Amino acid sequence: MDMTQIIVNVSGLLLIVFVAWFFWGPKKGGYKATFTPSGYQEAEIIVKGGYTPHIVVVKKGKPVRFQFIRKEENSCSEMVVFPEFNKSAALPVGEKVTVEFLPKESGEYSFQCQMGMYRGKVVVQD
């Protein structure tokens, strides 16, 4: 094996590692929900090929209001489900749909489409 082949192989391996890290590596941060004068923590979530933002940070014990806007026809995005909060909502294309819940415990809680292909996370902090 000559030097060119070694460089190509190492470059390919590094690219594979980067792609795996980018798509499946740990996700940090997230969008912090904003407080409204009425006391709600609000976030607007766009549904198009997934959820944007897909991680929303909220405070424990304060009511949360997510406003979903679906901008695609994909059948997977027709509904959003919050299993731990026992909430779900149909998402008609182009309409703003509100989902409200009260996080009582700190932790990470998932939300997803009905097929589980689109996934998001609510991070509840003290």
Coordinates of N, CA and C in Angstrom, one line a residue:
M1 N 0.9 -1.2 0.0 CA 0.0 0.0 0.0 C 0.9 1.2 0.0
D2 N 0.7 2.1 -1.0 CA 1.5 3.3 -1.0 C 0.9 4.5 -0.2
M3 N 1.6 5.6 -0.1 CA 1.1 6.7 0.8 C -0.2 7.3 0.3
T4 N -0.5 7.3 -0.9 CA -1.8 7.9 -1.4 C -2.9 7.0 -1.0
Q5 N -2.8 5.7 -1.0 CA -3.9 4.8 -0.6 C -4.1 5.0 0.9
I6 N -3.0 5.1 1.7 CA -3.2 5.3 3.2 C -3.9 6.6 3.4
I7 N -3.5 7.7 2.8 CA -4.2 9.0 3.0 C -5.7 8.9 2.6
V8 N -6.0 8.3 1.5 CA -7.4 8.1 1.1 C -8.2 7.3 2.1
N9 N -7.6 6.2 2.6 CA -8.3 5.3 3.5 C -8.5 6.0 4.9
V10 N -7.5 6.8 5.3 CA -7.6 7.5 6.6 C -8.7 8.6 6.5
S11 N -8.6 9.3 5.3 CA -9.6 10.4 5.1 C -11.0 9.8 5.0
G12 N -11.2 8.7 4.4 CA -12.5 8.1 4.3 C -13.0 7.6 5.7
L13 N -12.1 7.1 6.5 CA -12.5 6.7 7.9 C -12.9 7.9 8.7
L14 N -12.1 9.0 8.6 CA -12.5 10.2 9.4 C -13.8 10.7 8.9
L15 N -14.1 10.7 7.6 CA -15.4 11.2 7.1 C -16.5 10.3 7.7
I16 N -16.3 9.0 7.7 CA -17.4 8.1 8.3 C -17.6 8.5 9.8
V17 N -16.6 8.7 10.5 CA -16.7 9.0 11.9 C -17.4 10.3 12.1
F18 N -17.1 11.3 11.3 CA -17.7 12.6 11.4 C -19.2 12.5 11.1
V19 N -19.6 11.8 10.0 CA -21.0 11.7 9.7 C -21.8 11.0 10.8
A20 N -21.2 9.9 11.3 CA -21.9 9.2 12.5 C -22.0 10.1 13.7
W21 N -21.0 10.9 14.0 CA -21.1 11.8 15.1 C -22.2 12.9 14.8
F22 N -22.2 13.4 13.6 CA -23.1 14.5 13.3 C -24.5 14.1 13.4
F23 N -24.9 12.9 12.9 CA -26.3 12.4 12.9 C -26.7 11.7 14.2
W24 N -25.8 11.0 14.8 CA -26.2 10.2 16.0 C -25.5 10.5 17.3
G25 N -24.6 11.5 17.2 CA -23.9 12.0 18.4 C -24.8 12.7 19.4
P26 N -24.3 13.0 20.6 CA -25.1 13.7 21.6 C -25.5 15.1 21.1
K27 N -26.7 15.5 21.4 CA -27.2 16.8 21.1 C -27.3 17.6 22.3
K28 N -26.6 18.8 22.3 CA -26.6 19.6 23.5 C -27.4 20.9 23.2
G29 N -27.7 21.6 24.3 CA -28.3 22.9 24.2 C -29.8 22.7 24.0
G30 N -30.3 23.5 23.1 CA -31.8 23.5 22.8 C -32.3 24.9 22.9
Y31 N -33.5 25.1 22.4 CA -34.2 26.4 22.4 C -34.8 26.6 23.8
K32 N -34.6 27.7 24.4 CA -35.2 28.0 25.7 C -36.6 28.7 25.4
A33 N -37.6 28.1 25.9 CA -39.0 28.7 25.8 C -39.0 30.1 26.4
T34 N -39.8 30.9 25.8 CA -39.9 32.3 26.3 C -41.1 32.4 27.2
F35 N -41.0 33.2 28.3 CA -42.1 33.4 29.2 C -43.0 34.5 28.6
T36 N -44.3 34.3 28.7 CA -45.3 35.3 28.3 C -45.8 36.0 29.5
P37 N -46.4 37.2 29.4 CA -47.0 37.9 30.5 C -48.1 37.0 31.2
S38 N -48.7 36.1 30.5 CA -49.7 35.2 31.2 C -49.1 34.1 32.0
G39 N -47.8 34.0 32.0 CA -47.1 33.0 32.8 C -46.8 31.7 32.1
Y40 N -47.1 31.6 30.8 CA -46.8 30.4 30.0 C -45.4 30.5 29.5
Q41 N -44.8 29.3 29.3 CA -43.5 29.2 28.6 C -43.9 28.8 27.2
E42 N -43.5 29.6 26.2 CA -44.0 29.3 24.8 C -42.8 29.0 23.9
A43 N -43.1 28.2 22.9 CA -42.2 27.9 21.8 C -43.0 27.6 20.6
E44 N -42.5 28.2 19.4 CA -43.1 27.8 18.1 C -42.3 26.8 17.5
I45 N -42.9 25.7 17.0 CA -42.2 24.6 16.5 C -42.7 24.3 15.0
I46 N -41.7 24.4 14.1 CA -42.0 24.2 12.7 C -41.9 22.7 12.4
V47 N -42.9 22.2 11.7 CA -42.8 20.8 11.3 C -42.6 20.7 9.8
K48 N -41.4 20.3 9.5 CA -41.0 20.1 8.0 C -39.7 19.3 8.0
G49 N -39.9 18.0 7.7 CA -38.8 17.1 7.7 C -38.3 16.8 9.1
G50 N -39.0 17.1 10.1 CA -38.7 17.0 11.5 C -39.2 18.2 12.3
Y51 N -38.8 18.4 13.5 CA -39.2 19.5 14.3 C -38.1 20.5 14.5
T52 N -38.4 21.8 14.3 CA -37.5 22.8 14.5 C -38.1 23.9 15.4
P53 N -37.5 24.1 16.6 CA -36.4 23.4 17.2 C -36.9 22.0 17.6
H54 N -35.9 21.1 17.7 CA -36.3 19.7 18.2 C -36.0 19.5 19.6
I55 N -35.3 20.4 20.3 CA -35.0 20.4 21.7 C -35.5 21.7 22.3
V56 N -36.4 21.6 23.3 CA -36.9 22.8 23.9 C -36.7 22.7 25.4
V57 N -36.1 23.7 26.0 CA -35.8 23.8 27.4 C -36.9 24.6 28.1
V58 N -37.5 24.0 29.2 CA -38.5 24.7 30.0 C -38.2 24.6 31.5
K59 N -38.9 25.4 32.3 CA -38.8 25.3 33.7 C -39.9 24.4 34.3
K60 N -39.5 23.7 35.3 CA -40.4 22.8 36.1 C -41.5 23.7 36.8
G61 N -42.7 23.2 36.8 CA -43.8 23.8 37.5 C -44.5 25.0 36.9
K62 N -44.0 25.3 35.7 CA -44.6 26.5 34.9 C -45.3 25.9 33.7
P63 N -46.5 26.4 33.4 CA -47.3 25.8 32.2 C -46.5 26.1 30.9
V64 N -46.6 25.1 30.0 CA -45.9 25.2 28.7 C -47.0 25.2 27.6
R65 N -46.7 26.1 26.6 CA -47.6 26.2 25.4 C -46.7 26.1 24.2
F66 N -46.8 25.0 23.4 CA -46.1 24.8 22.2 C -47.1 25.1 21.0
Q67 N -46.6 25.8 20.1 CA -47.4 26.1 18.9 C -46.7 25.5 17.7
F68 N -47.4 24.5 17.2 CA -46.9 23.7 16.0 C -47.4 24.3 14.7
I69 N -46.5 24.5 13.8 CA -47.0 24.9 12.4 C -46.4 23.9 11.4
R70 N -47.3 23.1 10.8 CA -46.9 22.1 9.9 C -46.8 22.7 8.5
K71 N -45.6 22.5 7.9 CA -45.3 23.1 6.6 C -45.0 22.1 5.5
E72 N -45.6 20.9 5.6 CA -45.4 19.8 4.6 C -46.6 18.9 4.5
E73 N -46.6 18.1 3.5 CA -47.7 17.2 3.3 C -47.5 15.8 3.7
N74 N -46.2 15.5 4.2 CA -45.8 14.2 4.6 C -46.8 13.6 5.6
S75 N -47.3 12.4 5.4 CA -48.3 11.8 6.3 C -47.7 11.5 7.7
C76 N -46.4 11.4 7.8 CA -45.8 11.2 9.1 C -46.0 12.4 10.1
S77 N -46.1 13.6 9.5 CA -46.2 14.8 10.3 C -47.6 15.2 10.7
E78 N -48.6 14.3 10.4 CA -50.0 14.6 10.6 C -50.4 14.8 12.1
M79 N -49.6 14.2 13.0 CA -49.9 14.2 14.4 C -48.6 14.3 15.3
V80 N -48.8 15.0 16.4 CA -47.7 15.0 17.4 C -48.2 14.4 18.7
V81 N -47.3 13.6 19.3 CA -47.7 12.8 20.5 C -46.7 13.1 21.6
F82 N -47.2 13.4 22.8 CA -46.4 13.6 24.0 C -46.7 12.5 25.0
P83 N -46.1 11.3 24.9 CA -46.5 10.1 25.7 C -46.5 10.4 27.2
E84 N -45.5 11.0 27.7 CA -45.3 11.2 29.1 C -46.3 12.2 29.7
F85 N -46.8 13.1 28.9 CA -47.8 14.1 29.3 C -49.2 13.7 28.9
N86 N -49.4 12.5 28.2 CA -50.7 12.0 27.8 C -51.4 13.0 26.9
K87 N -50.6 13.6 26.0 CA -51.2 14.7 25.1 C -50.9 14.3 23.6
S88 N -51.8 14.6 22.7 CA -51.5 14.5 21.3 C -52.4 15.5 20.6
A89 N -52.0 15.8 19.3 CA -52.7 16.8 18.5 C -52.6 16.5 17.1
A90 N -53.7 16.7 16.3 CA -53.6 16.6 14.9 C -53.0 17.9 14.4
L91 N -52.2 17.8 13.3 CA -51.5 19.0 12.8 C -51.9 19.2 11.3
P92 N -53.0 20.0 11.1 CA -53.3 20.3 9.7 C -52.3 21.2 9.0
V93 N -52.0 21.0 7.7 CA -51.0 21.8 7.0 C -51.4 23.3 7.1
G94 N -50.4 24.1 7.4 CA -50.5 25.5 7.4 C -51.2 26.1 8.6
E95 N -51.7 25.3 9.5 CA -52.5 25.9 10.7 C -51.6 25.8 11.9
K96 N -51.8 26.8 12.8 CA -51.1 26.8 14.1 C -51.9 26.0 15.1
V97 N -51.3 25.0 15.7 CA -52.0 24.1 16.6 C -51.2 24.2 18.0
T98 N -52.0 24.5 19.0 CA -51.4 24.7 20.3 C -51.6 23.4 21.2
V99 N -50.5 23.0 21.8 CA -50.4 21.9 22.8 C -49.9 22.5 24.1
E100 N -50.7 22.3 25.2 CA -50.4 22.8 26.5 C -50.2 21.7 27.5
F101 N -49.3 21.8 28.4 CA -49.1 20.9 29.5 C -48.3 21.5 30.6
L102 N -48.3 20.8 31.7 CA -47.6 21.3 32.9 C -46.5 20.3 33.4
P103 N -45.3 20.6 33.2 CA -44.2 19.7 33.6 C -44.0 19.8 35.1
K104 N -44.3 18.7 35.8 CA -44.2 18.7 37.3 C -42.8 18.2 37.8
E105 N -42.1 17.5 36.9 CA -40.8 16.9 37.3 C -39.7 17.2 36.4
S106 N -38.5 17.4 36.9 CA -37.4 17.7 36.0 C -37.1 16.4 35.2
G107 N -36.4 16.6 34.0 CA -36.1 15.4 33.2 C -36.2 15.7 31.8
E108 N -36.0 14.7 31.0 CA -36.1 14.8 29.5 C -37.3 14.0 29.1
Y109 N -38.2 14.6 28.3 CA -39.4 14.0 27.8 C -39.5 14.1 26.3
S110 N -39.8 13.0 25.7 CA -39.9 13.0 24.2 C -41.2 13.4 23.7
F111 N -41.2 13.9 22.5 CA -42.4 14.1 21.7 C -42.1 13.6 20.3
Q112 N -43.1 13.1 19.5 CA -42.8 12.5 18.3 C -44.1 12.5 17.4
C113 N -43.9 12.1 16.1 CA -45.0 11.9 15.3 C -45.6 10.5 15.6
Q114 N -46.8 10.2 15.1 CA -47.5 9.0 15.4 C -46.7 7.7 15.0
M115 N -45.8 7.9 14.0 CA -45.0 6.8 13.5 C -43.6 6.7 14.2
G116 N -43.3 7.7 15.0 CA -42.0 7.7 15.7 C -40.8 8.1 14.8
M117 N -41.0 8.6 13.6 CA -39.9 9.0 12.8 C -39.4 10.4 13.1
Y118 N -40.3 11.3 13.3 CA -39.9 12.6 13.7 C -39.9 12.6 15.3
R119 N -38.8 13.1 15.8 CA -38.6 13.1 17.3 C -38.1 14.4 17.8
G120 N -38.6 14.8 19.0 CA -38.2 16.0 19.6 C -38.0 15.7 21.1
K121 N -37.5 16.7 21.9 CA -37.3 16.5 23.3 C -37.6 17.7 24.0
V122 N -38.3 17.6 25.2 CA -38.5 18.7 26.1 C -37.6 18.4 27.3
V123 N -36.7 19.4 27.6 CA -35.8 19.3 28.7 C -36.4 20.2 29.8
V124 N -36.8 19.6 30.9 CA -37.4 20.3 32.0 C -36.4 20.5 33.1
Q125 N -36.1 21.7 33.4 CA -35.1 22.0 34.4 C -35.7 22.7 35.7
D126 N -35.0 22.5 36.8 CA -35.5 23.2 38.1 C -35.5 24.7 38.0

